[in-house]
Amino acid sequence: MDILFAQIQADLRSNDALRQTSALLLALQQSAAGRDISVIAKSAVEEIVAAPASAVCKKLAFDLIRSTRLTADLWDSVSTGIRSDLHFPDPDVTAAALSILAAIPSYALAKLISDCNSEISACFDSPSDNLRFSITETLGCILARDDLVTLCENNVNILDKVSAWWFRIANNMLDKSDNVSKVAFESVGRLFQEFDSKKMSRLAGDKLVDSENSLAIRSNWVSSMVDFVWKKRNALMARSSILPVETFRATVFPLVYAVKAVASGSVEVIKKLSKSPKENGSVADSTAEKLVGVSDLVTHLAPFLASSLDPALIFEVGINMLYLADVPGGKPEWASQSIIAILTLWDRQEFASARESIVRAAVTNLHLLDLHMQVSLFKRLLVMVRNLRAESDRMYALACICRTALCVDLFAKESVRRGQKPLSGTDIASLFEDVRIREDLNSLTSKSLFREELVATLVESCFQLSLPLPEQKNSGMESRVIGALAYGTGYGALNWTEPALEVVEVCRPCVKWDCEGRTYGIDCYLKLLVRLCHIYDTRGGVKKVKDGASQDQILNETRLQNLQRNLVKDLREVNTPRICARLIWAISEHIDVEGLDPLLADDPEDPLNIIVSNIHKVLFNIDSSANTTNRLQDVQAVLLCAQRLGSRHPRAGQLLIKELEEFRNSTLADSVNKHQCRLILQRIKYIFSHPDNRWAGVSEARGDYPFTHHKLTVQFYESSAAQDRKLEGLVHKAILELWRPDPSELTLLLTKGIDSTSLKVAPVAHTLTGSSDPCYIEAYHLSDAGDGRITLHLKVLNLTELELNRVDIRVGLSGSLYFMNGSPQAVRQLHNLVSQDPVLCSVTVGVSHFERCGFWVQVLYYPFYGSGAVGDYEGDYAEEDPQIMRQKRSLRPELGEPVILRCQPYKIPLTDLLLPHKISPVEFFRLWPSLPAIVELTGTYIYEGSGFKATAAQQYGSSPFLSGLKLLSSKPFHRVCSHIIRTVAGFQLCYAAKTWHGGFLGMMIFGSSEVSRNVDLGDETTTMICKFVVRASDASITKQIESDPQGWLDDLTDGAVEYMPEDEVKVAAAERLRISMERIALLKAAQPRPKTPKSDDEEDEEKEEDEEKKKEKKDGEEDKPKGPTTLSKITAEEAEHRALQAAVLQEWHILCKDRKG
């Protein structure tokens, strides 16, 4: 291999273009094979890039550079070669040099563009199509990136140049060359996409936080491009029409984005963000003009949906026409044409990999169609969704379909109320028109989870419909949905129950399913059923008109009563044992017992008899294995049902007394169940004997469904429970993503303006150098959890009086950090550092896993750079490798000896590798015991304040009690409880987070005040001892925390809490115990001594004294009651109980005083 590399290097050094070309091709082949070609890349830079060569050799050399990594010195050589090539007479060589600009690191790109801006501008006027193509393509990739925006923010001259370049790129959309026109369209489209997603900035390696100025700069560019495209739309559409069909796709998005921005009015908001002093060609068209412009663009695009044979072009045109159909005044036909064209791609083999994208595009835009079209698509879309492989896509599509179905149902019913003709097929049952889906719903078993997903999503959508609709401040896709839902519900509180009632009717067969132990889908159904029964109060029977009930209410209550009776009959056919008790609860709590026919009391088909027989079946179920039943919970639920049902109706009470007596005397009841049965029997018998004293509130229905598919920690190994939890997570995520989406940064800016919180303030910088160092360096970092990257920003200041010609900043890594190009360290070369003039540079790295990590910065500055003062020592290298000899000869002697300055390490806090994880308290405490890895730490802090007002019981004003933990609110943790569990002298906090890579971390903090020993001298309680208990899903997480406890506490509280080793904790506890024992001993010593046996004479004297005391009492005063004393003979538990009572009373007294004050 060394011989091959030597041959390649020899060919590169030759002046023969053919040999150089073949050598570069061979080097690229070796690079593709995975071999290290950094030595060849160095030769290519020196012999090809930095020297005159043909255009082909230049392009191959640049391809070689892209496939390997270069040192900072070599990048410097590349920049020098590009500068010289920009003046080369052959335009192809200049075009090749421009193409590498996009690959140059961002720290070197700024200076290169600053120096060569006039040469770059001249390339736009070149007669060579190839050169115009190259400059348009390269600048289109670079100019939208964050690093260029930041450069423009700091340099006004560059800003003017770049703004002019954007206009030149826009004009190139009308260029005579097809290739130039196409790449200009792509460049403008890239700017629009970057404004929304910042995809290229992430790929370039820099993730910078938007400042106000950089956002204004980018907005100015976008608004100017939108204005240009809108004004020239007819010419641009004509130019795109004569492009080759295979390149037409690139012209679609820029046209659509600009026309949509003008038609929807968002361009005006973008102009406000740009803070432009003058309106750069403000668009002052009327609404009709805007609609005509949109219609013209649709007419321009529509033929390609029907006539094109390219699936990618059909998809691109279809997606963008859907984007246009949402503008004010848009027609449903625009959306229907696009959706039909997109759905025809489903069966095309070459587009099979994009099925998820097809379905997502269709279901997301369903609301743009008319009602007939929406209903007709339900059946087809459900079949498509069923065949999707990705679970998240399937759930999101189901959520969209279910929401649209509810929207259609509500809209159609409200239209009928307002006198319009009813439409067929708009009810919820139309979702199940397909034969396969209807059979799946009615069959007992199924191989797929699709039916459970469908029922769960439909029910959760109903619950979302019961909540207040989200407020829409801007027009967009969601505004139509919210408007239709608001129209359908009429802003009424209970109008959502009508489609929900259809849902529980249609999905009734789900209670008979055998889901192999899974219960989530059926639980969702029963939860909605109980909610509806509670709202309509089905216990009281069907209301009458004279009671004030409307016709709709009477109809709905009658349907619910019939549904309950059908569900009672279904009790015998329940195939999931856990569901039997839950269905009994859902029915018996809300069934109208008074409305049952007393003449059918002996009929086995009577609903009450069926319920009682099923209660008997649950109570005497012998199969108590955890895999099939949850007997403890089922028996408890059934006993509660028996108590409430028996208290409501005499016949039910008689039947249940018999069942409870039998169960109580059987061997299946444990001692707890027997005592519970005894209590229930007493209550039922008391109600029978005192019917007039019965209190209605005892058996009142509460509308809750106290069951869940979650089970005890011991049962976590069950696959059915795991599948339930996974399905619940997917459904909830899809529902929230659709109904309550988190707005993007751009959406926040467009709706709330420039004062939005998404404009983050740069964090505080840390100084890495000492006070006497010749270079001052401060650093701060920005993290991006989405991409798993961290950017370290450095500010270098030359504190000497000399101008430093060259300074090298070397950055090494430790822990889980890595450079994206795989190099072991990063080098930033800074030139001509003037005294007291700050210079900025940055390094972006990736994070591979959760581990302590940091940056190690080293500064090398060359005070003798360029002076030639270098040692003339020459060693004997005769026996060394000739390659090393050539490297040593090629070293630049003018660098001089460097001065090395090692800086303090920059540590990344562990908390920066976490994300807040929203979780309910119930779920948190259910999950807490199952987390395998655990670590416990003890920390202390001193808080200022004295007396009772400094404790956690302080409710008003700012209490200093939690002062040491106040910075936790700014850390990436989700506080599980909205309140703090507090006592007078302690507290408990619960937090949940996830690592960037998916690991779960839960933390509980227990705090208790320590009373100072010198209370009599005026010292108050000021020390807080905190116990930090961290549990995680992976031992590697707790291992990182345990390796540096003080570091973890510093990360959490920024140094406010001091770590206390366990040995010291034990010593302190032993010391407190010793002091307590001493006090107890003193108390015991203060007690009177026990009396010794006395003689008869002494006893006689005592009797006489007692008689005298009795006489004194008779003469006058009575005995005074004894005052409180600490020398009482109470137990430790009683003392603690009394102390707690006193603390509660004292807290209440203080709070009342504060409120009065």
PDB file of N, CA, C and O in Angstrom, residues 147-184:
ATOM      1  N   ASP A 147     -24.009  30.576   9.808  1.00  0.00           N
ATOM      2  CA  ASP A 147     -22.693  31.207   9.949  1.00  0.00           C
ATOM      3  C   ASP A 147     -22.576  32.441   9.057  1.00  0.00           C
ATOM      4  O   ASP A 147     -21.962  33.438   9.434  1.00  0.00           O
ATOM      5  N   LEU A 148     -23.208  32.394   7.857  1.00  0.00           N
ATOM      6  CA  LEU A 148     -23.180  33.577   6.999  1.00  0.00           C
ATOM      7  C   LEU A 148     -24.071  34.688   7.552  1.00  0.00           C
ATOM      8  O   LEU A 148     -23.743  35.879   7.463  1.00  0.00           O
ATOM      9  N   VAL A 149     -25.208  34.292   8.142  1.00  0.00           N
ATOM     10  CA  VAL A 149     -26.080  35.304   8.745  1.00  0.00           C
ATOM     11  C   VAL A 149     -25.353  35.997   9.893  1.00  0.00           C
ATOM     12  O   VAL A 149     -25.425  37.224  10.060  1.00  0.00           O
ATOM     13  N   THR A 150     -24.621  35.230  10.697  1.00  0.00           N
ATOM     14  CA  THR A 150     -23.860  35.819  11.803  1.00  0.00           C
ATOM     15  C   THR A 150     -22.764  36.741  11.282  1.00  0.00           C
ATOM     16  O   THR A 150     -22.504  37.817  11.846  1.00  0.00           O
ATOM     17  N   LEU A 151     -22.107  36.332  10.197  1.00  0.00           N
ATOM     18  CA  LEU A 151     -21.081  37.186   9.595  1.00  0.00           C
ATOM     19  C   LEU A 151     -21.684  38.505   9.130  1.00  0.00           C
ATOM     20  O   LEU A 151     -21.115  39.583   9.353  1.00  0.00           O
ATOM     21  N   CYS A 152     -22.864  38.448   8.500  1.00  0.00           N
ATOM     22  CA  CYS A 152     -23.512  39.672   8.034  1.00  0.00           C
ATOM     23  C   CYS A 152     -23.938  40.554   9.197  1.00  0.00           C
ATOM     24  O   CYS A 152     -23.948  41.784   9.097  1.00  0.00           O
ATOM     25  N   GLU A 153     -24.299  39.908  10.308  1.00  0.00           N
ATOM     26  CA  GLU A 153     -24.705  40.678  11.478  1.00  0.00           C
ATOM     27  C   GLU A 153     -23.547  41.520  12.014  1.00  0.00           C
ATOM     28  O   GLU A 153     -23.745  42.623  12.523  1.00  0.00           O
ATOM     29  N   ASN A 154     -22.332  40.991  11.897  1.00  0.00           N
ATOM     30  CA  ASN A 154     -21.159  41.682  12.444  1.00  0.00           C
ATOM     31  C   ASN A 154     -20.453  42.561  11.423  1.00  0.00           C
ATOM     32  O   ASN A 154     -19.514  43.275  11.773  1.00  0.00           O
ATOM     33  N   ASN A 155     -20.856  42.501  10.156  1.00  0.00           N
ATOM     34  CA  ASN A 155     -20.156  43.252   9.121  1.00  0.00           C
ATOM     35  C   ASN A 155     -21.184  43.809   8.139  1.00  0.00           C
ATOM     36  O   ASN A 155     -21.779  43.070   7.348  1.00  0.00           O
ATOM     37  N   VAL A 156     -21.411  45.117   8.198  1.00  0.00           N
ATOM     38  CA  VAL A 156     -22.449  45.735   7.372  1.00  0.00           C
ATOM     39  C   VAL A 156     -22.097  45.652   5.889  1.00  0.00           C
ATOM     40  O   VAL A 156     -22.970  45.465   5.023  1.00  0.00           O
ATOM     41  N   ASN A 157     -20.811  45.786   5.542  1.00  0.00           N
ATOM     42  CA  ASN A 157     -20.414  45.731   4.129  1.00  0.00           C
ATOM     43  C   ASN A 157     -20.745  44.382   3.514  1.00  0.00           C
ATOM     44  O   ASN A 157     -21.246  44.293   2.389  1.00  0.00           O
ATOM     45  N   ILE A 158     -20.454  43.315   4.272  1.00  0.00           N
ATOM     46  CA  ILE A 158     -20.785  41.969   3.773  1.00  0.00           C
ATOM     47  C   ILE A 158     -22.290  41.815   3.644  1.00  0.00           C
ATOM     48  O   ILE A 158     -22.793  41.174   2.711  1.00  0.00           O
ATOM     49  N   LEU A 159     -23.069  42.394   4.565  1.00  0.00           N
ATOM     50  CA  LEU A 159     -24.525  42.301   4.483  1.00  0.00           C
ATOM     51  C   LEU A 159     -25.037  42.892   3.180  1.00  0.00           C
ATOM     52  O   LEU A 159     -25.895  42.296   2.512  1.00  0.00           O
ATOM     53  N   ASP A 160     -24.511  44.042   2.800  1.00  0.00           N
ATOM     54  CA  ASP A 160     -24.936  44.642   1.533  1.00  0.00           C
ATOM     55  C   ASP A 160     -24.566  43.759   0.340  1.00  0.00           C
ATOM     56  O   ASP A 160     -25.350  43.603  -0.609  1.00  0.00           O
ATOM     57  N   LYS A 161     -23.359  43.178   0.387  1.00  0.00           N
ATOM     58  CA  LYS A 161     -22.926  42.305  -0.708  1.00  0.00           C
ATOM     59  C   LYS A 161     -23.838  41.084  -0.822  1.00  0.00           C
ATOM     60  O   LYS A 161     -24.278  40.704  -1.916  1.00  0.00           O
ATOM     61  N   VAL A 162     -24.119  40.440   0.334  1.00  0.00           N
ATOM     62  CA  VAL A 162     -24.932  39.218   0.305  1.00  0.00           C
ATOM     63  C   VAL A 162     -26.349  39.527  -0.143  1.00  0.00           C
ATOM     64  O   VAL A 162     -26.959  38.755  -0.902  1.00  0.00           O
ATOM     65  N   SER A 163     -26.906  40.632   0.310  1.00  0.00           N
ATOM     66  CA  SER A 163     -28.251  41.009  -0.140  1.00  0.00           C
ATOM     67  C   SER A 163     -28.281  41.208  -1.652  1.00  0.00           C
ATOM     68  O   SER A 163     -29.243  40.799  -2.326  1.00  0.00           O
ATOM     69  N   ALA A 164     -27.215  41.818  -2.184  1.00  0.00           N
ATOM     70  CA  ALA A 164     -27.143  41.987  -3.649  1.00  0.00           C
ATOM     71  C   ALA A 164     -27.005  40.638  -4.343  1.00  0.00           C
ATOM     72  O   ALA A 164     -27.585  40.417  -5.413  1.00  0.00           O
ATOM     73  N   TRP A 165     -26.236  39.714  -3.715  1.00  0.00           N
ATOM     74  CA  TRP A 165     -26.091  38.378  -4.314  1.00  0.00           C
ATOM     75  C   TRP A 165     -27.427  37.662  -4.387  1.00  0.00           C
ATOM     76  O   TRP A 165     -27.704  36.936  -5.349  1.00  0.00           O
ATOM     77  N   TRP A 166     -28.287  37.861  -3.382  1.00  0.00           N
ATOM     78  CA  TRP A 166     -29.598  37.197  -3.426  1.00  0.00           C
ATOM     79  C   TRP A 166     -30.417  37.698  -4.602  1.00  0.00           C
ATOM     80  O   TRP A 166     -31.129  36.925  -5.252  1.00  0.00           O
ATOM     81  N   PHE A 167     -30.336  38.984  -4.891  1.00  0.00           N
ATOM     82  CA  PHE A 167     -31.071  39.503  -6.052  1.00  0.00           C
ATOM     83  C   PHE A 167     -30.498  38.956  -7.354  1.00  0.00           C
ATOM     84  O   PHE A 167     -31.239  38.690  -8.310  1.00  0.00           O
ATOM     85  N   ARG A 168     -29.172  38.778  -7.396  1.00  0.00           N
ATOM     86  CA  ARG A 168     -28.576  38.193  -8.603  1.00  0.00           C
ATOM     87  C   ARG A 168     -29.031  36.742  -8.773  1.00  0.00           C
ATOM     88  O   ARG A 168     -29.300  36.282  -9.895  1.00  0.00           O
ATOM     89  N   ILE A 169     -29.108  36.006  -7.665  1.00  0.00           N
ATOM     90  CA  ILE A 169     -29.590  34.610  -7.738  1.00  0.00           C
ATOM     91  C   ILE A 169     -31.038  34.590  -8.211  1.00  0.00           C
ATOM     92  O   ILE A 169     -31.436  33.758  -9.052  1.00  0.00           O
ATOM     93  N   ALA A 170     -31.864  35.505  -7.666  1.00  0.00           N
ATOM     94  CA  ALA A 170     -33.276  35.554  -8.081  1.00  0.00           C
ATOM     95  C   ALA A 170     -33.406  35.874  -9.565  1.00  0.00           C
ATOM     96  O   ALA A 170     -34.229  35.276 -10.277  1.00  0.00           O
ATOM     97  N   ASN A 171     -32.587  36.793 -10.047  1.00  0.00           N
ATOM     98  CA  ASN A 171     -32.639  37.118 -11.482  1.00  0.00           C
ATOM     99  C   ASN A 171     -32.219  35.943 -12.347  1.00  0.00           C
ATOM    100  O   ASN A 171     -32.669  35.796 -13.492  1.00  0.00           O
ATOM    101  N   ASN A 172     -31.341  35.084 -11.793  1.00  0.00           N
ATOM    102  CA  ASN A 172     -30.895  33.917 -12.552  1.00  0.00           C
ATOM    103  C   ASN A 172     -32.013  32.894 -12.755  1.00  0.00           C
ATOM    104  O   ASN A 172     -31.857  31.968 -13.556  1.00  0.00           O
ATOM    105  N   MET A 173     -33.123  33.035 -12.030  1.00  0.00           N
ATOM    106  CA  MET A 173     -34.258  32.141 -12.294  1.00  0.00           C
ATOM    107  C   MET A 173     -34.793  32.360 -13.712  1.00  0.00           C
ATOM    108  O   MET A 173     -35.442  31.475 -14.283  1.00  0.00           O
ATOM    109  N   LEU A 174     -34.544  33.526 -14.261  1.00  0.00           N
ATOM    110  CA  LEU A 174     -34.973  33.838 -15.636  1.00  0.00           C
ATOM    111  C   LEU A 174     -33.825  33.729 -16.619  1.00  0.00           C
ATOM    112  O   LEU A 174     -33.911  34.230 -17.759  1.00  0.00           O
ATOM    113  N   ASP A 175     -32.741  33.060 -16.227  1.00  0.00           N
ATOM    114  CA  ASP A 175     -31.555  32.947 -17.077  1.00  0.00           C
ATOM    115  C   ASP A 175     -31.881  32.125 -18.327  1.00  0.00           C
ATOM    116  O   ASP A 175     -32.750  31.249 -18.330  1.00  0.00           O
ATOM    117  N   LYS A 176     -31.127  32.422 -19.386  1.00  0.00           N
ATOM    118  CA  LYS A 176     -31.363  31.719 -20.652  1.00  0.00           C
ATOM    119  C   LYS A 176     -30.959  30.250 -20.579  1.00  0.00           C
ATOM    120  O   LYS A 176     -31.485  29.409 -21.314  1.00  0.00           O
ATOM    121  N   SER A 177     -30.025  29.915 -19.696  1.00  0.00           N
ATOM    122  CA  SER A 177     -29.584  28.522 -19.565  1.00  0.00           C
ATOM    123  C   SER A 177     -30.542  27.760 -18.650  1.00  0.00           C
ATOM    124  O   SER A 177     -30.879  28.218 -17.551  1.00  0.00           O
ATOM    125  N   ASP A 178     -30.985  26.583 -19.098  1.00  0.00           N
ATOM    126  CA  ASP A 178     -31.901  25.778 -18.288  1.00  0.00           C
ATOM    127  C   ASP A 178     -31.267  25.361 -16.966  1.00  0.00           C
ATOM    128  O   ASP A 178     -31.920  25.382 -15.910  1.00  0.00           O
ATOM    129  N   ASN A 179     -30.011  24.973 -17.003  1.00  0.00           N
ATOM    130  CA  ASN A 179     -29.348  24.511 -15.781  1.00  0.00           C
ATOM    131  C   ASN A 179     -29.212  25.638 -14.755  1.00  0.00           C
ATOM    132  O   ASN A 179     -29.419  25.445 -13.563  1.00  0.00           O
ATOM    133  N   VAL A 180     -28.855  26.819 -15.228  1.00  0.00           N
ATOM    134  CA  VAL A 180     -28.720  27.961 -14.315  1.00  0.00           C
ATOM    135  C   VAL A 180     -30.081  28.325 -13.732  1.00  0.00           C
ATOM    136  O   VAL A 180     -30.214  28.594 -12.529  1.00  0.00           O
ATOM    137  N   SER A 181     -31.104  28.332 -14.573  1.00  0.00           N
ATOM    138  CA  SER A 181     -32.450  28.664 -14.098  1.00  0.00           C
ATOM    139  C   SER A 181     -32.915  27.664 -13.041  1.00  0.00           C
ATOM    140  O   SER A 181     -33.455  28.048 -11.990  1.00  0.00           O
ATOM    141  N   LYS A 182     -32.677  26.395 -13.322  1.00  0.00           N
ATOM    142  CA  LYS A 182     -33.114  25.362 -12.371  1.00  0.00           C
ATOM    143  C   LYS A 182     -32.424  25.524 -11.020  1.00  0.00           C
ATOM    144  O   LYS A 182     -33.054  25.484  -9.949  1.00  0.00           O
ATOM    145  N   VAL A 183     -31.092  25.721 -11.035  1.00  0.00           N
ATOM    146  CA  VAL A 183     -30.360  25.799  -9.780  1.00  0.00           C
ATOM    147  C   VAL A 183     -30.693  27.098  -9.047  1.00  0.00           C
ATOM    148  O   VAL A 183     -30.646  27.156  -7.799  1.00  0.00           O
ATOM    149  N   ALA A 184     -31.094  28.150  -9.748  1.00  0.00           N
ATOM    150  CA  ALA A 184     -31.523  29.383  -9.092  1.00  0.00           C
ATOM    151  C   ALA A 184     -32.855  29.163  -8.364  1.00  0.00           C
ATOM    152  O   ALA A 184     -33.051  29.645  -7.240  1.00  0.00           O
TER     153      ALA A 184
END
